[in-house]
């Protein structure tokens, strides 16, 4: 066997090995694909960092009345840490209006959107003295930020 022949034989066996690995790896890849949709539904959508930072800047409209860290408790308005999926008027240390106390809903994105457009439309008689955010993009950004609290 000369050098060329040795090279060819080596090359062929390497090629065989690669093909073999490729074939044996295939079922695992298919199985991983089958799992993918289940995993997607199990985890929440990752927040868009640019939207969140825009919302954080817009939160300047809320900061005077709402704290965001639980340890700080409530200001004039209730603390907003964990507001997503929290039942309305459910913090004990906050003074809520009777109008909000009488509500029987959980704060989801849709409710927050209506609230931030104009609080009194969602809850007539609310004590949140806030004109509202007419621009949908601003409401979306604040809600994205609220989700991170
Ligand atoms: C002038 C003060 C003030 C400003 C500004 C303000 N809020 Fe409020 N907010 C309140 C008060 C007071 C309440 C309680 C309302 C009630 O009991 O009717 C409230 C209630 C809320 C609630 C309901 C909380 C719960 O526990 O049910 C949310 C959500 C909320 N505010 C979000 C915001 C966001 C987001 C902003 C900024 C865009 C904002 N607020 C701006 C005073 C304010």
PDB file of N, CA and C in Angstrom, residues 59 66-74 77-86 90-91 96 107 145-149:
ATOM      1  N   UNK A  59     -42.820  55.096  32.740  1.00  0.00           N
ATOM      2  CA  UNK A  59     -43.342  54.902  34.094  1.00  0.00           C
ATOM      3  C   UNK A  59     -43.189  56.173  34.942  1.00  0.00           C
ATOM      4  N   UNK A  66     -47.126  55.467  42.555  1.00  0.00           N
ATOM      5  CA  UNK A  66     -47.001  54.010  42.681  1.00  0.00           C
ATOM      6  C   UNK A  66     -45.560  53.564  42.871  1.00  0.00           C
ATOM      7  N   UNK A  67     -45.287  52.859  43.965  1.00  0.00           N
ATOM      8  CA  UNK A  67     -43.980  52.216  44.140  1.00  0.00           C
ATOM      9  C   UNK A  67     -43.974  50.905  43.352  1.00  0.00           C
ATOM     10  N   UNK A  68     -42.762  50.436  43.034  1.00  0.00           N
ATOM     11  CA  UNK A  68     -42.671  49.190  42.266  1.00  0.00           C
ATOM     12  C   UNK A  68     -41.962  48.074  43.042  1.00  0.00           C
ATOM     13  N   UNK A  69     -41.282  48.420  44.140  1.00  0.00           N
ATOM     14  CA  UNK A  69     -40.639  47.349  44.916  1.00  0.00           C
ATOM     15  C   UNK A  69     -41.510  47.066  46.122  1.00  0.00           C
ATOM     16  N   UNK A  70     -41.789  45.800  46.305  1.00  0.00           N
ATOM     17  CA  UNK A  70     -42.732  45.396  47.338  1.00  0.00           C
ATOM     18  C   UNK A  70     -42.377  45.935  48.725  1.00  0.00           C
ATOM     19  N   UNK A  71     -41.070  45.981  49.040  1.00  0.00           N
ATOM     20  CA  UNK A  71     -40.640  46.430  50.368  1.00  0.00           C
ATOM     21  C   UNK A  71     -41.055  47.865  50.647  1.00  0.00           C
ATOM     22  N   UNK A  72     -41.236  48.642  49.586  1.00  0.00           N
ATOM     23  CA  UNK A  72     -41.568  50.062  49.780  1.00  0.00           C
ATOM     24  C   UNK A  72     -43.035  50.295  50.145  1.00  0.00           C
ATOM     25  N   UNK A  73     -43.849  49.261  50.063  1.00  0.00           N
ATOM     26  CA  UNK A  73     -45.261  49.416  50.383  1.00  0.00           C
ATOM     27  C   UNK A  73     -45.980  50.310  49.383  1.00  0.00           C
ATOM     28  N   UNK A  74     -47.126  50.837  49.765  1.00  0.00           N
ATOM     29  CA  UNK A  74     -47.916  51.646  48.843  1.00  0.00           C
ATOM     30  C   UNK A  74     -47.738  53.129  49.117  1.00  0.00           C
ATOM     31  N   UNK A  77     -51.079  55.648  45.625  1.00  0.00           N
ATOM     32  CA  UNK A  77     -51.659  54.530  44.883  1.00  0.00           C
ATOM     33  C   UNK A  77     -51.016  53.232  45.353  1.00  0.00           C
ATOM     34  N   UNK A  78     -51.658  52.101  45.077  1.00  0.00           N
ATOM     35  CA  UNK A  78     -51.132  50.800  45.501  1.00  0.00           C
ATOM     36  C   UNK A  78     -49.793  50.454  44.855  1.00  0.00           C
ATOM     37  N   UNK A  79     -48.993  49.662  45.542  1.00  0.00           N
ATOM     38  CA  UNK A  79     -47.738  49.159  44.988  1.00  0.00           C
ATOM     39  C   UNK A  79     -48.037  48.305  43.752  1.00  0.00           C
ATOM     40  N   UNK A  80     -47.238  48.458  42.725  1.00  0.00           N
ATOM     41  CA  UNK A  80     -47.538  47.737  41.483  1.00  0.00           C
ATOM     42  C   UNK A  80     -46.639  46.514  41.246  1.00  0.00           C
ATOM     43  N   UNK A  81     -45.855  46.121  42.248  1.00  0.00           N
ATOM     44  CA  UNK A  81     -45.056  44.897  42.083  1.00  0.00           C
ATOM     45  C   UNK A  81     -45.997  43.708  41.952  1.00  0.00           C
ATOM     46  N   UNK A  82     -45.819  42.913  40.912  1.00  0.00           N
ATOM     47  CA  UNK A  82     -46.653  41.724  40.708  1.00  0.00           C
ATOM     48  C   UNK A  82     -48.086  42.047  40.305  1.00  0.00           C
ATOM     49  N   UNK A  83     -48.298  43.205  39.668  1.00  0.00           N
ATOM     50  CA  UNK A  83     -49.665  43.622  39.314  1.00  0.00           C
ATOM     51  C   UNK A  83     -50.314  42.699  38.276  1.00  0.00           C
ATOM     52  N   UNK A  84     -49.513  42.139  37.364  1.00  0.00           N
ATOM     53  CA  UNK A  84     -50.086  41.232  36.354  1.00  0.00           C
ATOM     54  C   UNK A  84     -50.664  40.000  37.051  1.00  0.00           C
ATOM     55  N   UNK A  85     -51.901  39.707  36.740  1.00  0.00           N
ATOM     56  CA  UNK A  85     -52.633  38.572  37.311  1.00  0.00           C
ATOM     57  C   UNK A  85     -52.978  38.748  38.790  1.00  0.00           C
ATOM     58  N   UNK A  86     -52.898  39.975  39.291  1.00  0.00           N
ATOM     59  CA  UNK A  86     -53.305  40.239  40.671  1.00  0.00           C
ATOM     60  C   UNK A  86     -54.764  40.685  40.649  1.00  0.00           C
ATOM     61  N   UNK A  90     -56.564  44.445  45.780  1.00  0.00           N
ATOM     62  CA  UNK A  90     -56.320  43.323  46.699  1.00  0.00           C
ATOM     63  C   UNK A  90     -55.169  43.545  47.680  1.00  0.00           C
ATOM     64  N   UNK A  91     -54.564  44.738  47.709  1.00  0.00           N
ATOM     65  CA  UNK A  91     -53.480  44.963  48.670  1.00  0.00           C
ATOM     66  C   UNK A  91     -54.056  45.502  49.974  1.00  0.00           C
ATOM     67  N   UNK A  96     -58.139  51.901  48.862  1.00  0.00           N
ATOM     68  CA  UNK A  96     -58.820  51.849  47.566  1.00  0.00           C
ATOM     69  C   UNK A  96     -60.162  52.562  47.666  1.00  0.00           C
ATOM     70  N   UNK A 107     -56.126  41.723  37.064  1.00  0.00           N
ATOM     71  CA  UNK A 107     -55.435  42.614  36.121  1.00  0.00           C
ATOM     72  C   UNK A 107     -54.690  41.809  35.063  1.00  0.00           C
ATOM     73  N   UNK A 145     -43.492  46.666  30.731  1.00  0.00           N
ATOM     74  CA  UNK A 145     -42.664  46.936  31.906  1.00  0.00           C
ATOM     75  C   UNK A 145     -43.334  46.407  33.181  1.00  0.00           C
ATOM     76  N   UNK A 146     -44.643  46.636  33.310  1.00  0.00           N
ATOM     77  CA  UNK A 146     -45.368  46.171  34.508  1.00  0.00           C
ATOM     78  C   UNK A 146     -45.234  44.647  34.665  1.00  0.00           C
ATOM     79  N   UNK A 147     -45.165  43.948  33.527  1.00  0.00           N
ATOM     80  CA  UNK A 147     -45.028  42.490  33.569  1.00  0.00           C
ATOM     81  C   UNK A 147     -43.732  42.048  34.236  1.00  0.00           C
ATOM     82  N   UNK A 148     -42.725  42.904  34.204  1.00  0.00           N
ATOM     83  CA  UNK A 148     -41.420  42.522  34.760  1.00  0.00           C
ATOM     84  C   UNK A 148     -41.338  42.798  36.265  1.00  0.00           C
ATOM     85  N   UNK A 149     -42.356  43.450  36.811  1.00  0.00           N
ATOM     86  CA  UNK A 149     -42.280  43.846  38.232  1.00  0.00           C
ATOM     87  C   UNK A 149     -42.637  42.696  39.171  1.00  0.00           C
TER      88      UNK A 149
END
